[in-house]
Amino acid sequence: MNKNKASLGYDFIKGFIQENPTFSLAVGMCPTLAVTTSLVNGFWMGVAVIFVLTFSNVFVSLLRKVIPDEIRIPVFIILIATPVVIVELVMKAYMPAMYNILGIFVPLIVVNCIIFHRAEAFAYRNPVLNSAMDALGSGMAFTLNLMLIGGIREFLGTGQIAFGSAVFPKVPLFEPAAVMLTPPGGFITLGALMALLNIAVARASKRKKSESQVG
Amino acid sequence: MEDRLLVTPAPHMKSTKTVQGLMLDVVIALLPAAIAGTILFGFRSLLVILASVASAVASEAIYQKAVKRPVSINDFSAVITGLLLALTLPPDVPVWIPVIGSAFAIVIAKQVFGGLGYNFVNPALAARAFLIAAWPLHMTRDWLNPMTYEALSSATPLVGFNATGQAGLTLTQMLLGQRPGSIGETCILALLLGGLYLIVRDVIDYRIPLGYLGTLALGTWIFGKPGALFQGGALSGVFLGGAFIGAFFMATDYVTSPVTQRGRLYMGIGAGLITLVIRLWGGYPEGVTYAILFMNLVTPLIDNYVIPRYYGSGHDAKARKAAGGETR
Amino acid sequence: MITVIKKMIGGVPVPGKKELSEKSPIEFAGIPGELVLFMSQHIGAPSVASVKPKDQVKRGQIIAEPGGFVSAALHAPTSGVIKAIEPRYHPVLARMSEAIVLEPDGKHEPAENMSPTASDLDGILPEQIRKLAREAGIVGLGGAAFPTSVKLAPPEDKHIDTYLLNGSECEPYLTADHRVMLEQADKVLFGFRALMKASGVKRGIMCIEDNKPDAIEAIKQAMSSYDGLELAVLSARYPRGGEKQLVHAVLGREVPPPPGLPYDVGVLVSNVGTAYALAEAILTGLPLVERVVTVTGEGVAKPSNFKALLGTPLSYLIERAGGFTGTPGKVILGGPMMGRALKSIDVPVLKGTSGILVLTKEQAVEEPILPCVKCGKCIDACPMGLQPLWISAHAERGLMEEAESFRAMDCIECGCCSYICPAKRPLVQWIKMAKADITSRRKAQR
């Protein structure tokens, strides 16, 4: 029981560092590069993914004993397509502007690697609660990543960051670098963040090692 | 006493060539162009050059300190990168442009890949491409008229040349660099002086500039005049724009050009072709940057397939023939 | 006017440094207090001692028999007593190795059975020359020390049409061959004709680099009285004297890749010193007990060319050359390009020792190794048309199959790549490691 609780926590937390979908697993690259031209875009894309991921993880986990191994991929697709259609229709109905910006990348969540990866690698062989925690962790980490990349690109590429109609700072502090809003800018930001996370992880594990040697 | 004898593997004699010496030669070879640029476009351009070099050297030192690698700014490679980048910038750009550009060149294009010897594209050109994408207006409008130092209101001569096949400049003007353009690209004589110095000193292989400029001149002669073949201005084609500085100083960068003599010729020809295509049929007025960057990326492929003829290979070829053309 | 042959793949122009010792006539070095004669100083099986400690020996008396077909005999360089047969430090093998230690008595008394075989080549048969070369323990004196009697009997199916005598001496500093050609032109040509006769080759070409005009003149004069001998003058460029390079430059033929040898394209190549030693053996009966050694470099006071008894300690020769100037930085057995740096000068002259080079402290500096900048200069310099940068890069990472696919085994270890490298990378060293690894793996497969 205790162990299960601990592992529930771990399943949630591991998505942020060890199994960070963007920076350490490098999955879900398409939306990561395509929609992260602003912080807000990144946020809504992330929310959509959280919903789909949680839905699909929970149902894959629930049905994992009855899904025949040979046809599990088609079954996964059905289980994933359902929430994607829900998300698509809801967005279309209530936030058409954002739906227009994210465009094709919303329906494309169906083939997003993160969803598949978590379904295949985790939900298919773990209990429901763990799978839900895993989905929430991965999804939130993904959202944070998109917001981070989007925020950096928006700030460098326009000189400002917009929250709805509020813009900060009012006047750009510097001449914005248009390249940051283009795909190369996405790659550069992604690469730099990936490198920083790797450095951080390497330093942390080095410190852990030297501590354990002392102990 | 005897245990103090140095024991190292043969050879015990080494040539006087060093990486530092070769790089210093490149810096020396770039000085005429830098001086010509300063004379043609005024004090501002000297400021751009100094800012660029300073930023490149500082970025290298700071990055290497930060990641705890030995600081190698004394090998002059950062100086070259800074100098090269500055010479390809319009003379009237704000000073922060070369500063950011050089930092990008050193940190993103060179050091994160492992530093000198491991970068896969020419850092100065990568930075130039970045700057064009980031601040396109500065990079395509901040021209000055030579000697008068006044801002240019029209397009550079290359734009007109690409459209009409007419350079509108005399040969002397082109050789002396009396045209609007990047700081170091206009004075052909200065570039030629530096380039020949490098060839004579056996620093660069003549095959890259020869293949590059030859292909570009030939192609411009054939296709350079709209609506007519074989009437284009071959000389104007290589003298206008950045082909000269690119061919002698950018495409010849050791790390990002092929290691074999034949491969270098292919690199030159390839860069010449791409430049031609971009200029005449592409969306940009100038294609030197992208042509060389593209050939940088193709360099490993060239090195993979272009293999020098080895001693005794005739016997292997004969043996293969004798075995019925069967290859292993 | 003789045309100078310049043909060569790659190669590097090296500073000759010959002026240090090229004007010093060959002098007899003298008899040191102890001679050390290794059983292994040639390619092939070690010799087998035929004397015991305390035996009295005379100059030219056989002290070890060949240990197999590819092997060589050893003779006493001077008269004296066998002090011991024991392991000593071998400077080339870089380990302890069995050696005969001879204590000279200073009388330099020749053995009774030592007598001329013939005074001209008409009175001697090819088989006799080959037998004599074997009995006299003659090996290639250019450095590889391959038994000459074996070289003179190539496989039946090889049709040999040309014999090259290699007097190019392309290693900087060394002048031993130069002085031999200058002072003993007649004997060199006599030995050359003996080599040709023994192998049944009609066409002989003397090959000399154009930086030795006086030797060329001397050989040209001595040559005028013979038919069938030609002279090839070659531009001075390292590694001109590599046998594959020589065959290519002089005859335009390329030796097949390993295990190809010059005889595969109908050529035999010997060194000037070998011809001279064979001439001595025929004309005086003296077996190979001494050789010409250049003791040179900025680190010795009086660079000289010595006729040294085999087994003479290097320390003795350096002393005879006026000793060190200041503290020596590096002592090299052989030339600067392919020679071996020694940790001690208490090692003897071997049959393959053409020179002793002493560099000063200032010359012997270790330069830091920088990353490869891919300048391609090593490719342009490689006389075998290889790509040393890739071979060494793979060898450095332990990827020996990759190194092999880049033709590592073709390398002749001349060192041009390491010489030219601006990043001072030890390219040839990595390639040698790859070769050793590939060879041992091939052996294991068999």
Coordinates of N, CA, C and O in Angstrom, one line a residue, chain A residues 2-70:
Chain A
N2 N 1.8 1.3 1.0 CA 2.7 2.4 1.1 C 3.5 2.5 -0.2 O 3.7 3.6 -0.7
K3 N 4.0 1.4 -0.7 CA 4.8 1.4 -1.9 C 4.0 2.0 -3.1 O 4.5 2.8 -3.8
N4 N 2.7 1.5 -3.1 CA 1.9 2.0 -4.2 C 1.7 3.5 -4.2 O 1.8 4.2 -5.2
K5 N 1.5 4.0 -3.0 CA 1.4 5.5 -2.8 C 2.6 6.2 -3.3 O 2.6 7.2 -4.1
A6 N 3.8 5.7 -2.8 CA 5.1 6.3 -3.2 C 5.2 6.3 -4.7 O 5.6 7.2 -5.4
S7 N 4.8 5.1 -5.3 CA 5.0 5.0 -6.8 C 4.0 5.9 -7.5 O 4.2 6.4 -8.6
L8 N 2.8 6.1 -6.9 CA 1.8 7.1 -7.5 C 2.5 8.5 -7.6 O 2.4 9.1 -8.7
G9 N 3.1 8.9 -6.5 CA 3.8 10.2 -6.5 C 4.9 10.2 -7.6 O 5.0 11.1 -8.3
Y10 N 5.6 9.1 -7.6 CA 6.7 9.0 -8.6 C 6.2 9.1 -10.0 O 6.8 9.8 -10.9
D11 N 5.1 8.3 -10.3 CA 4.6 8.3 -11.6 C 4.2 9.7 -12.1 O 4.2 10.0 -13.2
F12 N 3.7 10.5 -11.1 CA 3.4 11.9 -11.4 C 4.6 12.7 -11.7 O 4.7 13.4 -12.7
I13 N 5.6 12.6 -10.8 CA 6.8 13.5 -10.8 C 7.8 13.2 -12.0 O 8.5 14.0 -12.5
K14 N 7.8 11.9 -12.3 CA 8.9 11.5 -13.3 C 8.8 12.2 -14.6 O 9.7 12.3 -15.3
G15 N 7.5 12.6 -15.0 CA 7.3 13.2 -16.3 C 8.0 14.5 -16.4 O 8.3 15.0 -17.5
F16 N 8.4 15.1 -15.2 CA 9.0 16.5 -15.3 C 10.5 16.4 -15.6 O 11.0 17.3 -16.3
I17 N 11.2 15.5 -15.1 CA 12.7 15.4 -15.3 C 13.1 14.2 -16.1 O 13.4 14.2 -17.3
Q18 N 13.0 13.0 -15.4 CA 13.6 11.8 -16.0 C 12.9 11.5 -17.3 O 13.6 11.1 -18.3
E19 N 11.6 11.6 -17.3 CA 10.9 11.2 -18.6 C 10.2 12.4 -19.2 O 9.1 12.3 -19.7
N20 N 10.9 13.6 -19.0 CA 10.3 14.8 -19.6 C 10.1 14.6 -21.1 O 11.0 14.3 -21.8
P21 N 8.8 14.6 -21.6 CA 8.5 14.2 -22.9 C 9.3 15.0 -24.0 O 9.8 14.5 -25.0
T22 N 9.5 16.3 -23.7 CA 10.1 17.1 -24.8 C 11.7 17.1 -24.7 O 12.3 16.8 -25.7
F23 N 12.2 17.3 -23.5 CA 13.6 17.5 -23.4 C 14.4 16.2 -23.1 O 15.6 16.2 -23.4
S24 N 13.8 15.2 -22.6 CA 14.7 14.0 -22.5 C 14.2 12.9 -23.3 O 15.0 12.1 -23.8
L25 N 12.9 12.8 -23.7 CA 12.5 11.7 -24.6 C 12.4 12.2 -26.0 O 12.4 11.5 -27.0
A26 N 12.3 13.6 -26.2 CA 12.2 14.2 -27.5 C 11.0 13.6 -28.3 O 11.1 13.2 -29.4
V27 N 9.8 13.5 -27.6 CA 8.6 13.0 -28.4 C 7.7 14.2 -28.4 O 7.8 15.2 -27.7
G28 N 6.7 14.2 -29.3 CA 5.8 15.2 -29.5 C 6.4 16.5 -30.1 O 6.0 17.6 -29.7
M29 N 7.3 16.3 -31.0 CA 8.1 17.4 -31.5 C 7.3 18.3 -32.4 O 7.5 19.5 -32.5
C30 N 6.3 17.7 -33.1 CA 5.5 18.5 -34.1 C 4.8 19.7 -33.4 O 5.1 20.8 -33.8
P31 N 3.9 19.5 -32.5 CA 3.3 20.7 -31.8 C 4.4 21.5 -31.1 O 4.3 22.7 -31.1
T32 N 5.4 20.9 -30.6 CA 6.4 21.6 -29.8 C 7.0 22.7 -30.7 O 7.2 23.8 -30.3
L33 N 7.3 22.3 -31.9 CA 8.0 23.3 -32.8 C 6.9 24.2 -33.5 O 7.2 25.4 -33.8
A34 N 5.7 23.7 -33.8 CA 4.8 24.4 -34.7 C 4.0 25.5 -33.9 O 3.8 26.5 -34.5
V35 N 3.5 25.2 -32.7 CA 2.6 26.1 -32.1 C 3.2 27.0 -31.0 O 2.5 27.8 -30.5
T36 N 4.5 26.8 -30.8 CA 5.0 27.5 -29.6 C 5.5 28.9 -30.0 O 6.6 29.3 -29.6
T37 N 4.8 29.6 -30.9 CA 5.2 31.0 -31.2 C 4.8 32.0 -30.1 O 5.2 33.1 -30.1
S38 N 4.0 31.5 -29.2 CA 3.6 32.4 -28.0 C 3.3 31.5 -26.8 O 3.0 30.4 -26.9
L39 N 3.4 32.2 -25.7 CA 3.2 31.5 -24.4 C 1.7 31.0 -24.4 O 1.5 29.8 -24.0
V40 N 0.8 31.8 -24.8 CA -0.6 31.4 -24.7 C -0.9 30.2 -25.6 O -1.6 29.2 -25.2
N41 N -0.4 30.2 -26.8 CA -0.6 29.1 -27.7 C -0.1 27.8 -27.0 O -0.7 26.7 -27.1
G42 N 1.1 27.9 -26.4 CA 1.7 26.7 -25.8 C 0.8 26.2 -24.7 O 0.5 25.0 -24.6
F43 N 0.2 27.2 -23.9 CA -0.6 26.8 -22.8 C -1.8 26.0 -23.3 O -2.1 24.9 -22.8
W44 N -2.6 26.5 -24.3 CA -3.8 25.8 -24.7 C -3.5 24.5 -25.4 O -4.2 23.5 -25.2
M45 N -2.4 24.5 -26.1 CA -2.0 23.2 -26.8 C -1.8 22.2 -25.7 O -2.2 21.0 -25.7
G46 N -1.1 22.6 -24.6 CA -0.8 21.7 -23.5 C -2.0 21.2 -22.8 O -2.2 20.1 -22.5
V47 N -3.0 22.1 -22.6 CA -4.2 21.7 -21.9 C -5.0 20.7 -22.8 O -5.4 19.6 -22.2
A48 N -5.0 20.9 -24.1 CA -5.6 19.9 -24.9 C -4.9 18.5 -24.8 O -5.6 17.5 -24.7
V49 N -3.6 18.5 -24.7 CA -2.9 17.3 -24.6 C -3.1 16.6 -23.2 O -3.3 15.4 -23.1
I50 N -3.2 17.4 -22.2 CA -3.4 16.9 -20.9 C -4.8 16.1 -20.9 O -4.9 15.0 -20.4
F51 N -5.8 16.7 -21.4 CA -7.1 16.1 -21.5 C -7.1 14.8 -22.2 O -7.5 13.7 -21.7
V52 N -6.5 14.9 -23.4 CA -6.5 13.6 -24.3 C -5.7 12.6 -23.6 O -6.0 11.4 -23.6
L53 N -4.5 13.0 -23.1 CA -3.6 12.0 -22.5 C -4.2 11.3 -21.3 O -4.2 10.1 -21.2
T54 N -4.9 12.1 -20.4 CA -5.5 11.5 -19.3 C -6.6 10.5 -19.7 O -6.7 9.4 -19.2
F55 N -7.5 11.0 -20.6 CA -8.6 10.2 -21.1 C -8.0 8.9 -21.7 O -8.4 7.8 -21.3
S56 N -7.1 8.9 -22.6 CA -6.6 7.7 -23.2 C -5.9 6.8 -22.3 O -6.0 5.6 -22.3
N57 N -5.0 7.4 -21.4 CA -4.3 6.6 -20.4 C -5.2 5.8 -19.5 O -5.1 4.6 -19.3
V58 N -6.3 6.5 -19.0 CA -7.2 5.8 -18.1 C -7.9 4.7 -18.8 O -8.0 3.6 -18.3
F59 N -8.4 4.9 -20.1 CA -9.2 3.9 -20.7 C -8.3 2.8 -21.2 O -8.7 1.6 -21.2
V60 N -7.1 3.1 -21.7 CA -6.2 2.0 -22.1 C -5.9 1.1 -20.9 O -5.9 -0.1 -21.0
S61 N -5.7 1.8 -19.7 CA -5.4 1.0 -18.5 C -6.5 0.1 -18.1 O -6.4 -1.0 -17.7
L62 N -7.7 0.7 -18.2 CA -8.9 0.0 -17.8 C -9.1 -1.3 -18.7 O -9.5 -2.3 -18.2
L63 N -8.9 -1.1 -19.9 CA -9.2 -2.1 -20.9 C -8.0 -3.0 -21.2 O -8.0 -3.8 -22.1
R64 N -6.8 -2.8 -20.5 CA -5.6 -3.4 -20.9 C -5.7 -4.9 -20.9 O -5.0 -5.6 -21.6
K65 N -6.6 -5.5 -20.0 CA -6.7 -7.0 -19.9 C -7.5 -7.5 -21.0 O -7.4 -8.7 -21.3
V66 N -8.4 -6.7 -21.6 CA -9.2 -7.3 -22.7 C -8.8 -6.9 -24.1 O -9.2 -7.5 -25.1
I67 N -7.8 -5.9 -24.2 CA -7.4 -5.6 -25.6 C -6.4 -6.7 -26.0 O -5.4 -7.0 -25.4
P68 N -6.8 -7.3 -27.2 CA -5.9 -8.3 -27.7 C -4.6 -7.7 -28.2 O -4.6 -6.6 -28.8
D69 N -3.5 -8.4 -27.9 CA -2.2 -7.8 -28.1 C -1.9 -7.4 -29.6 O -1.3 -6.4 -29.9
E70 N -2.4 -8.3 -30.4 CA -2.1 -8.1 -31.9 C -2.7 -6.9 -32.4 O -2.2 -6.3 -33.3

